Structures are given as C-alpha cells and as structure tokens.
CSV table of C-alpha atoms in Angstrom, one decimal:
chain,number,residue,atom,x,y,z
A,290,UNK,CA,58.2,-27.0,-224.4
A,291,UNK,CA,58.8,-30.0,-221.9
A,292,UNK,CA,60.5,-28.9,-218.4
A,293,UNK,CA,61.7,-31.7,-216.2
A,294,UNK,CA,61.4,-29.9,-212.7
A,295,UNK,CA,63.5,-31.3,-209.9
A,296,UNK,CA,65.0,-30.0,-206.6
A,297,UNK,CA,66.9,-30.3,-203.5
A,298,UNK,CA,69.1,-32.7,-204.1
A,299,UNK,CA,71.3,-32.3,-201.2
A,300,UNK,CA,74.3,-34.1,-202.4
A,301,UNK,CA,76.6,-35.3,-199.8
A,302,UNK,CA,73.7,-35.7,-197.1
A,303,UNK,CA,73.4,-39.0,-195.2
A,304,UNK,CA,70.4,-40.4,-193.8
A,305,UNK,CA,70.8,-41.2,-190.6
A,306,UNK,CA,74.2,-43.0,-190.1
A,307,UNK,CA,73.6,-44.1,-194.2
A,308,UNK,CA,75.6,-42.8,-197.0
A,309,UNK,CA,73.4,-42.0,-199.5
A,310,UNK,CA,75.7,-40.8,-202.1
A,311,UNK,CA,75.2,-44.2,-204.2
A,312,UNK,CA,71.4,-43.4,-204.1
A,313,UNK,CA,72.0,-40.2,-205.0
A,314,UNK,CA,74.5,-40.7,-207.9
A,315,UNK,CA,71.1,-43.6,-209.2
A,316,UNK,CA,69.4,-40.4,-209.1
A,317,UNK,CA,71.0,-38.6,-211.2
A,318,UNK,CA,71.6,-41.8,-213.5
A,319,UNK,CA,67.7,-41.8,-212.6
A,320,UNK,CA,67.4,-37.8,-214.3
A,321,UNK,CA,69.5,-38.1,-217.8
A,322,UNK,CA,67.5,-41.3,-218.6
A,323,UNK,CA,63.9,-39.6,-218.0
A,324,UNK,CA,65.6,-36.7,-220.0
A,325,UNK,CA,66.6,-39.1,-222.9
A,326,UNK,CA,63.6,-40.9,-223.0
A,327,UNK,CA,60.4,-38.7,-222.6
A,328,UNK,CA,61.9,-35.7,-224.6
A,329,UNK,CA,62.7,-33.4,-222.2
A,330,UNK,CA,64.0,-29.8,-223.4
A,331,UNK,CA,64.5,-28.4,-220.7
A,332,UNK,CA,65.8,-29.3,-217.0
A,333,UNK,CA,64.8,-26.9,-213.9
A,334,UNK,CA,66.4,-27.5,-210.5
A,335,UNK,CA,65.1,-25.3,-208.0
A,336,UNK,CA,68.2,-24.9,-205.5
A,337,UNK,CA,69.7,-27.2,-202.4
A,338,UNK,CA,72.2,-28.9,-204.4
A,339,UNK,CA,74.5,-29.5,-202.3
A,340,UNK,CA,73.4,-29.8,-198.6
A,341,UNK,CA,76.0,-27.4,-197.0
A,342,UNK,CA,78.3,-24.8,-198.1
A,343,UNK,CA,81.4,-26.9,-198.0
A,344,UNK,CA,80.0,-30.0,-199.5
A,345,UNK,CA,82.7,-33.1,-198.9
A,346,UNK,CA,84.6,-34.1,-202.7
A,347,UNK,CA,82.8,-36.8,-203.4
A,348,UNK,CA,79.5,-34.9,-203.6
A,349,UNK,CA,81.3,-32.2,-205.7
A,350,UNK,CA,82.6,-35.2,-208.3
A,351,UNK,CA,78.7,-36.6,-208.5
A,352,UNK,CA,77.8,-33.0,-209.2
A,353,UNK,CA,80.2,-32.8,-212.2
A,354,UNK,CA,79.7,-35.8,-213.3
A,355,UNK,CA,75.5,-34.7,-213.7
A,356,UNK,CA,76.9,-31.4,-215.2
A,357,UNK,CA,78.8,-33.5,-217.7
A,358,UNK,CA,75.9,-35.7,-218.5
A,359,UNK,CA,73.4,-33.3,-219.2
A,360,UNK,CA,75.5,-31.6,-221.6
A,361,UNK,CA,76.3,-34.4,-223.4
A,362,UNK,CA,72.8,-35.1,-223.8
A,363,UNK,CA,72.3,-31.1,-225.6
A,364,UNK,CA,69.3,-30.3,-223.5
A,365,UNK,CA,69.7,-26.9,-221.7
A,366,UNK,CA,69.7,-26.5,-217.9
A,367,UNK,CA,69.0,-24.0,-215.6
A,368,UNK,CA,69.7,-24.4,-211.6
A,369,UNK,CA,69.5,-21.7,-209.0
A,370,UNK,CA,71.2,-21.9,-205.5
A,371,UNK,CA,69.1,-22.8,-202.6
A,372,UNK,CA,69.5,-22.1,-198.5
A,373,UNK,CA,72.3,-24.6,-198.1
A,374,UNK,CA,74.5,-24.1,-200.8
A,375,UNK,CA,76.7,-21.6,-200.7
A,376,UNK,CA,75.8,-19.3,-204.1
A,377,UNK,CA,79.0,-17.9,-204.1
A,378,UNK,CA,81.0,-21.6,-204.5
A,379,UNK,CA,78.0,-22.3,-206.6
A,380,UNK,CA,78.4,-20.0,-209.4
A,381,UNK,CA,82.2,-19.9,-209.6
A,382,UNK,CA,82.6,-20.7,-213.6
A,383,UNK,CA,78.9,-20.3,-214.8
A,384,UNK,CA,79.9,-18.1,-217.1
A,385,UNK,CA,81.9,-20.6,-218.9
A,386,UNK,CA,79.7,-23.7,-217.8
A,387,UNK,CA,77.1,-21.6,-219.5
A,388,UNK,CA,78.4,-22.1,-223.0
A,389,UNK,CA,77.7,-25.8,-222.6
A,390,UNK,CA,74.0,-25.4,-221.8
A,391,UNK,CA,73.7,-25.3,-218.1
A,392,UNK,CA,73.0,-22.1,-216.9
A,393,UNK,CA,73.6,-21.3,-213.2
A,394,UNK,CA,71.6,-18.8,-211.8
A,395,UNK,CA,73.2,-17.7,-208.0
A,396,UNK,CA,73.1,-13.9,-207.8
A,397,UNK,CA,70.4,-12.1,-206.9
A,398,UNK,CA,71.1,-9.3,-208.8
A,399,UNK,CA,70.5,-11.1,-211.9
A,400,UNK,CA,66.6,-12.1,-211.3
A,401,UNK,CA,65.4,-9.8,-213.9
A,402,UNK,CA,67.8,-11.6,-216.5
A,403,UNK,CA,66.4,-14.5,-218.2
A,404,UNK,CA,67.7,-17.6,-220.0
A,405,UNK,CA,65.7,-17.1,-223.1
A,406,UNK,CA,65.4,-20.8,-224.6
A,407,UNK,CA,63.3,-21.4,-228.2
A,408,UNK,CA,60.8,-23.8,-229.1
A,409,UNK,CA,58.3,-23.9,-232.1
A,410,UNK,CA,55.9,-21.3,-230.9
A,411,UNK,CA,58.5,-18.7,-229.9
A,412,UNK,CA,60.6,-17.7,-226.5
A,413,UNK,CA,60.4,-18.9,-223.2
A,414,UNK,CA,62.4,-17.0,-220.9
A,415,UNK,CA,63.6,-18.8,-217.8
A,416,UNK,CA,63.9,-16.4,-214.5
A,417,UNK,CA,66.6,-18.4,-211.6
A,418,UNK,CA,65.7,-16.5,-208.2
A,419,UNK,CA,68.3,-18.2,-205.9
A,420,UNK,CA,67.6,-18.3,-202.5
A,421,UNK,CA,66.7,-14.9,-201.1
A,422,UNK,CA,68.1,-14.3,-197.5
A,423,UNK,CA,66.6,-11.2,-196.1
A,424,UNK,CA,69.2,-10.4,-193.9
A,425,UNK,CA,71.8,-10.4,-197.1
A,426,UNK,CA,69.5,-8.7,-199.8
A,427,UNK,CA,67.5,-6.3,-198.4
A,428,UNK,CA,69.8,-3.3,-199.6
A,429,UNK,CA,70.2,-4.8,-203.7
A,430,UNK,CA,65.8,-4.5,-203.4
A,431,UNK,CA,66.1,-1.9,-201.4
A,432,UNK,CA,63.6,-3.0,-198.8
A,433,UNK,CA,63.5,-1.1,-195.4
A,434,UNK,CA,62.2,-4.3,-193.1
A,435,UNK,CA,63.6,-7.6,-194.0
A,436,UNK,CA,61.5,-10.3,-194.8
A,437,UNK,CA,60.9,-12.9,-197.4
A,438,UNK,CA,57.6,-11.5,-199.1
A,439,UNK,CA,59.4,-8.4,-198.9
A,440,UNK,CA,62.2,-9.9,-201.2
A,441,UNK,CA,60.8,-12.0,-202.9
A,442,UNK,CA,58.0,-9.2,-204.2
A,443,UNK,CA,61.1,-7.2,-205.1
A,444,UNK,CA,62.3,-10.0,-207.1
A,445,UNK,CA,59.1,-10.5,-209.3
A,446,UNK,CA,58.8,-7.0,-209.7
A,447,UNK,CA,62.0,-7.4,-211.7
A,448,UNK,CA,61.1,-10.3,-213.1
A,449,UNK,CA,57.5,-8.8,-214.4
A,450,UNK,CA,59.3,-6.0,-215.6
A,451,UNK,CA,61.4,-7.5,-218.1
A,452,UNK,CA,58.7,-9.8,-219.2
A,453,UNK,CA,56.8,-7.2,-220.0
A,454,UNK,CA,59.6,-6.0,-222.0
A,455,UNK,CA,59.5,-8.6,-224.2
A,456,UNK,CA,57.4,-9.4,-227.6
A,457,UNK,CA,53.8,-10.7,-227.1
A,458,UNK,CA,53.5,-14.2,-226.2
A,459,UNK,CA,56.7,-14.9,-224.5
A,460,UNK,CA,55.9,-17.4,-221.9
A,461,UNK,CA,57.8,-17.5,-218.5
A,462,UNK,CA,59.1,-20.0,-215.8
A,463,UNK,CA,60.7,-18.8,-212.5
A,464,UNK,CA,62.9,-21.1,-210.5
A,465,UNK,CA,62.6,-20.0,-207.0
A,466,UNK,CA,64.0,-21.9,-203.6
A,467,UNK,CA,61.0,-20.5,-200.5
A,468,UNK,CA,58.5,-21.9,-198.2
A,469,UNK,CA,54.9,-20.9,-199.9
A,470,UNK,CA,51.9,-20.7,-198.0
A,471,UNK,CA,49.8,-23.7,-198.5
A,472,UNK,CA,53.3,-25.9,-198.5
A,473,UNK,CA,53.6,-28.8,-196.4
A,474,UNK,CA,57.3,-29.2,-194.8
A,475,UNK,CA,58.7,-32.1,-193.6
A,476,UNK,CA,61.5,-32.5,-190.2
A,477,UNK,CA,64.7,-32.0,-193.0
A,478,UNK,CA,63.8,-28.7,-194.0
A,479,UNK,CA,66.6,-25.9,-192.5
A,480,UNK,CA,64.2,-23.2,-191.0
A,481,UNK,CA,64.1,-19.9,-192.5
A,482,UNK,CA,61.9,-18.0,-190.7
A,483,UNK,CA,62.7,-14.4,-190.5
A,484,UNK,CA,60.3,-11.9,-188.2
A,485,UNK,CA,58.1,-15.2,-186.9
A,486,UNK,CA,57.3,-15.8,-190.6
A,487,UNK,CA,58.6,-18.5,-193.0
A,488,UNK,CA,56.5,-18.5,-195.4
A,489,UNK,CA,55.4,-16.3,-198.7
A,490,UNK,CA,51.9,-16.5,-200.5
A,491,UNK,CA,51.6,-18.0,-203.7
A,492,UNK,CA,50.2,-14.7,-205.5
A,493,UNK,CA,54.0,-13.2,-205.3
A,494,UNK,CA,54.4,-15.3,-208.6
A,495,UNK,CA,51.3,-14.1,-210.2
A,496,UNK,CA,51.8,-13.3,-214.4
A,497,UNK,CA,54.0,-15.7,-215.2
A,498,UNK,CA,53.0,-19.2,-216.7
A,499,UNK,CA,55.1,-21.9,-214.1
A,500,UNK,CA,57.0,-21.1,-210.7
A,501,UNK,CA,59.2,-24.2,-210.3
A,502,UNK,CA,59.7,-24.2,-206.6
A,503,UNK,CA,62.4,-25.6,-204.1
A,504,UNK,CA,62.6,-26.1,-200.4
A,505,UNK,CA,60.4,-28.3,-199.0
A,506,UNK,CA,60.9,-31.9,-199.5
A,507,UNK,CA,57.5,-33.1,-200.3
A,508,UNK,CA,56.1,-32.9,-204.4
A,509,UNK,CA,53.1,-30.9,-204.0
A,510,UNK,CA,50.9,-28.7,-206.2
A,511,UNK,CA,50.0,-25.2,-204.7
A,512,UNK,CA,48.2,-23.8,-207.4
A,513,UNK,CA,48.0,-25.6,-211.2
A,514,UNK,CA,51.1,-22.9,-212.1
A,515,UNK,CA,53.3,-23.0,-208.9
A,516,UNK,CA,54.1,-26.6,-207.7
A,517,UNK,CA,57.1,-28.2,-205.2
A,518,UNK,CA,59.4,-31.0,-207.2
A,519,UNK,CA,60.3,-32.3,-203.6
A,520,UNK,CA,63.6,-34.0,-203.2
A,521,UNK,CA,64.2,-36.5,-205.0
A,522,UNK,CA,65.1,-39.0,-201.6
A,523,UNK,CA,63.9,-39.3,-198.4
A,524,UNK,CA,66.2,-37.1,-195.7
A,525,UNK,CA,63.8,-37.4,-192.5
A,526,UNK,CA,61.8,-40.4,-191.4
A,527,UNK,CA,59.0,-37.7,-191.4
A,528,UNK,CA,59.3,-38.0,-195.1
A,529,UNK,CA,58.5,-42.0,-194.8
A,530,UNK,CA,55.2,-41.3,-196.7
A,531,UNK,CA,56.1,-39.2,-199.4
A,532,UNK,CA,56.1,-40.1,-203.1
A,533,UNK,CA,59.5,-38.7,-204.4
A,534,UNK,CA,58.7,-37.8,-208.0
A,535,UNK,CA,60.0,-34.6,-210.3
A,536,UNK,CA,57.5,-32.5,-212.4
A,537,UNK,CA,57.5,-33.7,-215.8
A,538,UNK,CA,55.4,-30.4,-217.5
A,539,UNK,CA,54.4,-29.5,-220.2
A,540,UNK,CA,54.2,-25.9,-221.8
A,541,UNK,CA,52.1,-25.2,-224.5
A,542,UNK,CA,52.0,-22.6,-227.1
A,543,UNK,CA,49.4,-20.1,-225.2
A,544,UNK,CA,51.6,-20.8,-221.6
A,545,UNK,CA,48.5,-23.6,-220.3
A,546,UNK,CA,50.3,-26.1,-218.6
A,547,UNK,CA,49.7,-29.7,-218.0
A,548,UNK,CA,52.0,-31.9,-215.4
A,549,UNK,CA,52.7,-35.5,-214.8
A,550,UNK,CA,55.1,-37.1,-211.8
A,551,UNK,CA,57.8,-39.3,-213.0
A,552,UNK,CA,58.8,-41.4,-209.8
A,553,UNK,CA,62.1,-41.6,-208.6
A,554,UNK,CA,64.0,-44.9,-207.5
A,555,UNK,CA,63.6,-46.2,-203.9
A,556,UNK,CA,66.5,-47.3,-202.4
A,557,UNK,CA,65.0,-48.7,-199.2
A,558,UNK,CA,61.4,-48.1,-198.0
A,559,UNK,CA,61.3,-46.6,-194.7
A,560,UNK,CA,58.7,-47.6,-192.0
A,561,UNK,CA,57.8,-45.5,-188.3
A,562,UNK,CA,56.7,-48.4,-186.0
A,563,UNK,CA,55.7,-47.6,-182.4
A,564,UNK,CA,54.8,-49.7,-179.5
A,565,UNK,CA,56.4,-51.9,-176.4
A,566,UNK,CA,59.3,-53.9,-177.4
A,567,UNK,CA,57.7,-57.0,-177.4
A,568,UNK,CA,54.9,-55.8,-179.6
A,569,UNK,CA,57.2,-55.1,-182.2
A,570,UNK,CA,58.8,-58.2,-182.5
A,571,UNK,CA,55.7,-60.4,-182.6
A,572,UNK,CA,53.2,-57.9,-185.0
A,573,UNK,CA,53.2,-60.0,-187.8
A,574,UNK,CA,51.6,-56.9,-189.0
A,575,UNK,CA,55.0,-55.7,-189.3
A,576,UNK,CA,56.7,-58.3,-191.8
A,577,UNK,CA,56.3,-56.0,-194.5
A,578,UNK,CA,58.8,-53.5,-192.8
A,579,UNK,CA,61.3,-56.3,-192.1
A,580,UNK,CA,63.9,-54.7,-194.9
A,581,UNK,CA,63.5,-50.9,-194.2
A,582,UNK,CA,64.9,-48.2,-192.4
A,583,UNK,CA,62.9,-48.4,-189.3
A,584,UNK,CA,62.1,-45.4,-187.0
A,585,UNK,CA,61.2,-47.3,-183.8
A,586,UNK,CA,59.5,-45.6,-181.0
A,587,UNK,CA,59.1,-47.8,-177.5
A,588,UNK,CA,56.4,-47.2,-175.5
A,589,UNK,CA,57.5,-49.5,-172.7
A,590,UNK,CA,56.8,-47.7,-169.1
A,591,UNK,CA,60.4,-49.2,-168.1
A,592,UNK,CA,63.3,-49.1,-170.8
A,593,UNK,CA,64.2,-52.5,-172.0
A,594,UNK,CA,67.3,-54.4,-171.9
A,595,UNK,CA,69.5,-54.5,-175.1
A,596,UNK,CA,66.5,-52.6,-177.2
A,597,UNK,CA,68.4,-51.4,-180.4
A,598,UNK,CA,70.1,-55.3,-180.6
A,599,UNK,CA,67.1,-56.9,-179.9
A,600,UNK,CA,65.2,-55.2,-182.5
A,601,UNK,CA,67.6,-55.5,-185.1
A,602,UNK,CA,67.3,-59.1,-185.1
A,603,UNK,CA,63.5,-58.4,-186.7
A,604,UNK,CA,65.0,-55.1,-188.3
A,605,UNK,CA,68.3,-55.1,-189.5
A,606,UNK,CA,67.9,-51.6,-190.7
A,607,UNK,CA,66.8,-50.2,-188.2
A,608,UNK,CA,68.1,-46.6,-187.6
A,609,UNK,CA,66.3,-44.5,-185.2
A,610,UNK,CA,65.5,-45.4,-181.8
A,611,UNK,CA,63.2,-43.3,-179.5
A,612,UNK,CA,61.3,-43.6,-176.5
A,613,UNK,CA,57.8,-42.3,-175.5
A,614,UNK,CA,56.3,-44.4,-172.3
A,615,UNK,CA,52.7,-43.7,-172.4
A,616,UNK,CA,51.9,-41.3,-169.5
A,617,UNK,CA,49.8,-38.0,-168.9
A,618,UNK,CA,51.3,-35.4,-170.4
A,619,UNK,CA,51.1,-33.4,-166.5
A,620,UNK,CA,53.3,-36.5,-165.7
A,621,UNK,CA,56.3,-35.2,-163.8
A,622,UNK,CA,58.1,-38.0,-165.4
A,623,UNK,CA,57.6,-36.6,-169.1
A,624,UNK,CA,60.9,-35.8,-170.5
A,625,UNK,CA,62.0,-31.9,-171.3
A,626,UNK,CA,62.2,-33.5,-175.2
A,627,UNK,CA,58.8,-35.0,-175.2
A,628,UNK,CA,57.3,-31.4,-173.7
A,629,UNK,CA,59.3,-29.1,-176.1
A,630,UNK,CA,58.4,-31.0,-179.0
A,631,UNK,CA,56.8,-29.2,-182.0
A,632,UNK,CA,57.8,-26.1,-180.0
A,633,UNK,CA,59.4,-23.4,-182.3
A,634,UNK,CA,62.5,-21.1,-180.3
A,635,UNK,CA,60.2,-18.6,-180.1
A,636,UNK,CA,57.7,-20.3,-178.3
A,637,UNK,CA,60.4,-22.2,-175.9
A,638,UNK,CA,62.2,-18.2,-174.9
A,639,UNK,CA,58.7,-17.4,-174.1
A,640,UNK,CA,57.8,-20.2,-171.9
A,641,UNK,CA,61.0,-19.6,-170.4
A,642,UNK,CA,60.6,-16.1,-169.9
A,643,UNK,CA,57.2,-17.0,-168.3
A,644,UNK,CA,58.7,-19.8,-166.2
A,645,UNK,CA,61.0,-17.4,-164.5
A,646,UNK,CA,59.2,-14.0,-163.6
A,647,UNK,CA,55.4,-15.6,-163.4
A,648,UNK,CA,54.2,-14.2,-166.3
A,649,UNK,CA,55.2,-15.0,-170.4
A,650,UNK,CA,56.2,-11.7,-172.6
A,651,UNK,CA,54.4,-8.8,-173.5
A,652,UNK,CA,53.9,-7.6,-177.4
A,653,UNK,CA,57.1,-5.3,-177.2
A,654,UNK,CA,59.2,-7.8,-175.3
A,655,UNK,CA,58.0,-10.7,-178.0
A,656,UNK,CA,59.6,-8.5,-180.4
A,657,UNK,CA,63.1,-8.4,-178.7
A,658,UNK,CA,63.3,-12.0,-178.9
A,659,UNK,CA,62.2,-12.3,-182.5
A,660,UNK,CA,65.0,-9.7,-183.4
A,661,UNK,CA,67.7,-11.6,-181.2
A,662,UNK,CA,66.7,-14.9,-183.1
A,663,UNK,CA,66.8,-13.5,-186.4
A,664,UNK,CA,70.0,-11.7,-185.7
A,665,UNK,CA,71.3,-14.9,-184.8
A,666,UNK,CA,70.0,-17.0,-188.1
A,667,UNK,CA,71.1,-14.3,-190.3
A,668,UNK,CA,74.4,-13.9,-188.7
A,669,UNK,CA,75.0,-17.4,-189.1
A,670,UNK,CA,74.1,-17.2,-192.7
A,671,UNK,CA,76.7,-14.5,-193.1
A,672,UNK,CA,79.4,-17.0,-191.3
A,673,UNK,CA,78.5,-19.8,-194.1
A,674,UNK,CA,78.5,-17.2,-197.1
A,675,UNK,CA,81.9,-16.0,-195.9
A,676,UNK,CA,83.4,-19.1,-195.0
C-alpha cells in the first residue's frame, strides 16, 4: 500500500504580514496531483489543519475544497486533529464525510478504532490519535499525573490491543500530532510542554509498522518506522532552511517500509542576513537573496536612519527587521529581549524569583511554578475547546 504522509497545514496562517492562503491552496493543488500521479492509496494527515480554533472562512472554503478533491479522486483519507484545531469544530459531520472516503479521526476515545483499508495482501488498519492534551484526557485514560507519555502510552495500549485482536498479518499505521524525542522544532511550533516536559520517546509507538507524525515543522526521520512530514510551507524564518517535502511510503506485504520525499512548491525562498546596514547593501554575496523574504538583523552599534526603507530598495521583500549591536553580553546596554532569548517561562520565573530575594528557587518551590504554568496552558486550552 502507498501512503502519502502530510501534516500541519495550518490553513489560514500568514507569514509574517503575507497571506499565504494562495500558497496554501498550490499546496493542496500541489497534494491531489502527487496523489493522481504516483498512485497514492492512501492520504495521512497528521493534525494542525487549521492554525486556530476559529479559523477565518476563507481557510474553511480551501479546506472543503481539498475534502472535495480528494474524494473525487476515490483514494481514502484519514486526518486527525492536531494542538491548534479545535477537534470538536473538526469532527462536526465525519460521520457523514466518512461515507465519501475521508475519515476524520478527532476523539480520543476512538484511538483503539481503526479505519481498516484493503490492499492485495490483506488489511491495514489506520489508528488517528488526535492531539492528546493532558490536562483534557487524563480521566478517558485514566492516568493519575498528567503528562504526554502518560497519554499517549494510554493511547497505544489501546491501539496494541485491538491489533492484536485482529488476524495475523494485519499491518498498522498510527497518525499521531506530539513532539518525539529526537525531533527538531522550529520557532512556529505552539509549546506544549506540560510538567517541564514536551516531548515523548519514540518507543511509545513500538509494534506497529509506521507512526505518521505531526507537530513539528521540519520533515525528519526519527526511527526508519516513525518519521515527521513537516509542514508543507515555511511559517518561521527559523524554518528558512528546511526542505518542505511529505512522506511518500511505501508498505509492503510483511509491514517493511521504504520512504521517499516528494518536494513541495516554493513560493518564495527565504534568506536570514545579518550585519551593519551598509554591509547588507553592498555584499554582492547577497544578490542571490535579492527576491526573498528577508529576516534582516543590524548589527550597527547606533540604529540607522530609515533602516526598513533603505533596505528594501536591495530587498523588496523584506519582512523582519531586528537589531543585535555587537557588545558583551555583561553589556548594561544589552536589551531585556536579547538576554531572555532562548529562555523558556520556567527559566525566566526562576531568574526572577532569584533576582528578587538573592537566591533562585528550591526543588519544592520549582514545582509550584511548573504547576502554575501548566495550569495556565491547560486552562487556556480549555477556553479554545469551549469557545
């Protein structure tokens, strides 16, 4: 059986001050031709579809216009929800989309229920784990400590259970939207760590023949059987040297799998450049970033005049503009962004906690704050399930 394993989407998201809805509807256009023409018989999508809970119409017309032609085209799909859809909105009428082939997968309840698709060697039973919020699932696993390993070990034990229910040879996929160990993340990623801990190891998914993951925005193998698609557009200029591919695998009779990127289209190449203002507009270096976005950091000890205007006469597209004068980092002068940079909350409460009484937080007092900010995330996931 061929999958064609794609993910995070985001449809609706801009980049920057860019509407990328035209780039995302020449993905899509992008998907049901790679599905037409390499034989695809199967399409995964591993959550993020939309990139917020109330996505804006026009996103919700592309999305039903990709619905509409994959149908068309007969071949089955199965998508699960991911951390910034809203499942609920999601699912409405996946019973009846179901009859036409695409199978939404957006309650956890159902992780142990396959879509059971046929090839010539027999059944392969598709498992959609939507995204898993502790906070919001811990009693349907019945789990005493939130936490994603907890949940999503809950979930596989489901999953293996079934499986195991089923005649010899079935093979298995699992759609799953997490942050695995091993997994490199990119700036665009929402954070989802719960307890100081985002991410799950890649053994949860042991015994079953593919874990089609979604999340992180990068396309990356973690083990031969459990891989990130990566979106399939850049959403962060920390993304400016990924590959944006999807999974084309293939599943063969005895489960072995072999896997092969199918690029995705560009729309515009995107460049980080860094230096003093005048530096960046003589580099010849630079003429091949002349037509993309453009992250631009000045290192100029005194801010230029005009920068952004000036640089878009070199950079039309430029989008970002930051600036980092070179001093030493016990430089009074160092901005509070520069010094809290690659800081998570946790470590910021501490240093503040330190800053104040002379001395940072002990083991017990560390655990307060962890609560508090994982109070705080899951309470906010409650607001956008709810709203």
């Amino acid at each position: 059986m061929r999958l064609l394993h794609t993910s995070d989407w985001h449809l609706g998201r801009a980049f920057h001050r860019v509407n990328m809805l035209g780039a995302q509807a020449g993905f899509i256009g992008h998907l049901v031709t790679t599905v037409r023409e390499r034989g695809v018989d199967a399409v995964v999508v591993s959550g993020d579809v939309y990139d917020r809970a109330v996505p804006p119409l026009a996103a919700v017309e592309l999305f039903d216009d990709a619905l509409h032609r994959l149908a068309d085209l007969g071949v089955p799909t199965v998508m699960i929800s991911g951390n910034h859809d809203s499942a609920r909105r999601l699912g409405v009428g996946a019973g009846l989309i179901g009859r036409a082939g695409i199978h939404l997968r957006t309650d956890p309840s159902a992780c142990g229920t396959p879509v059971v698709l046929k090839d010539d060697f027999g059944d392969v039973a598709f498992y959609g784990l939507p995204y898993l919020e502790p906070a919001l699932v811990k009693d349907e696993f019945g789990v005493e400590k939130p936490g994603h390993e907890a949940v999503l070990a809950a979930a596989m034990d489901r999953v293996r259970a079934d499986l195991a229910s089923r005649a010899h040879g079935t093979r298995s996929v699992v759609l799953a939207h997490a942050f695995v160990t091993g997994g490199e993340a990119s700036d665009s990623e929402r954070d989802i760590t719960v307890g100081g801990v985002a991410a799950v190891p890649a053994g949860v998914f042991d015994g079953v023949d593919y874990a089609a993951l979604g999340h992180l925005h990068g396309c990356q193998t973690i083990t031969e059987r459990v891989r990130y698609s990566g979106s399939p557009l850049p959403y962060s200029f920390s993304e400016a040297d990924h590959r944006k591919s999807m999974w084309l695998v293939d599943l063969d009779a005895g489960g072995a799998i072999t896997a092969e990127r199918v690029d995705c289209p560009v729309p515009r190449a995107l460049a980080r450049i860094r230096g003093t203002l005048a530096e960046l507009l003589a580099d010849p270096g630079l003429a091949r970033h002349e037509e993309a976005w453009i992250e631009a950091t000045l290192t100029d000890a005194v801010r230029p005049a005009d920068p952004m205007a000036r640089l878009a006469e070199r950079f039309p597209h430029t989008l970002s503009l930051a600036f980092a004068p070179e001093r030493a980092p016990e430089d009074p002068d160092v901005s509070y962004a520069q010094r809290l940079a690659d800081r998570s909350d946790q470590e910021i409460a501490e240093d503040f906690v330190a800053h104040v009484r002379g001395a940072g937080p002990d083991e017990h007092e560390q655990g307060v704050l962890r609560d508090a900010f994982d109070a705080v995330r899951a309470d906010e996931a409650v607001r956008e399930v709810a709203r």
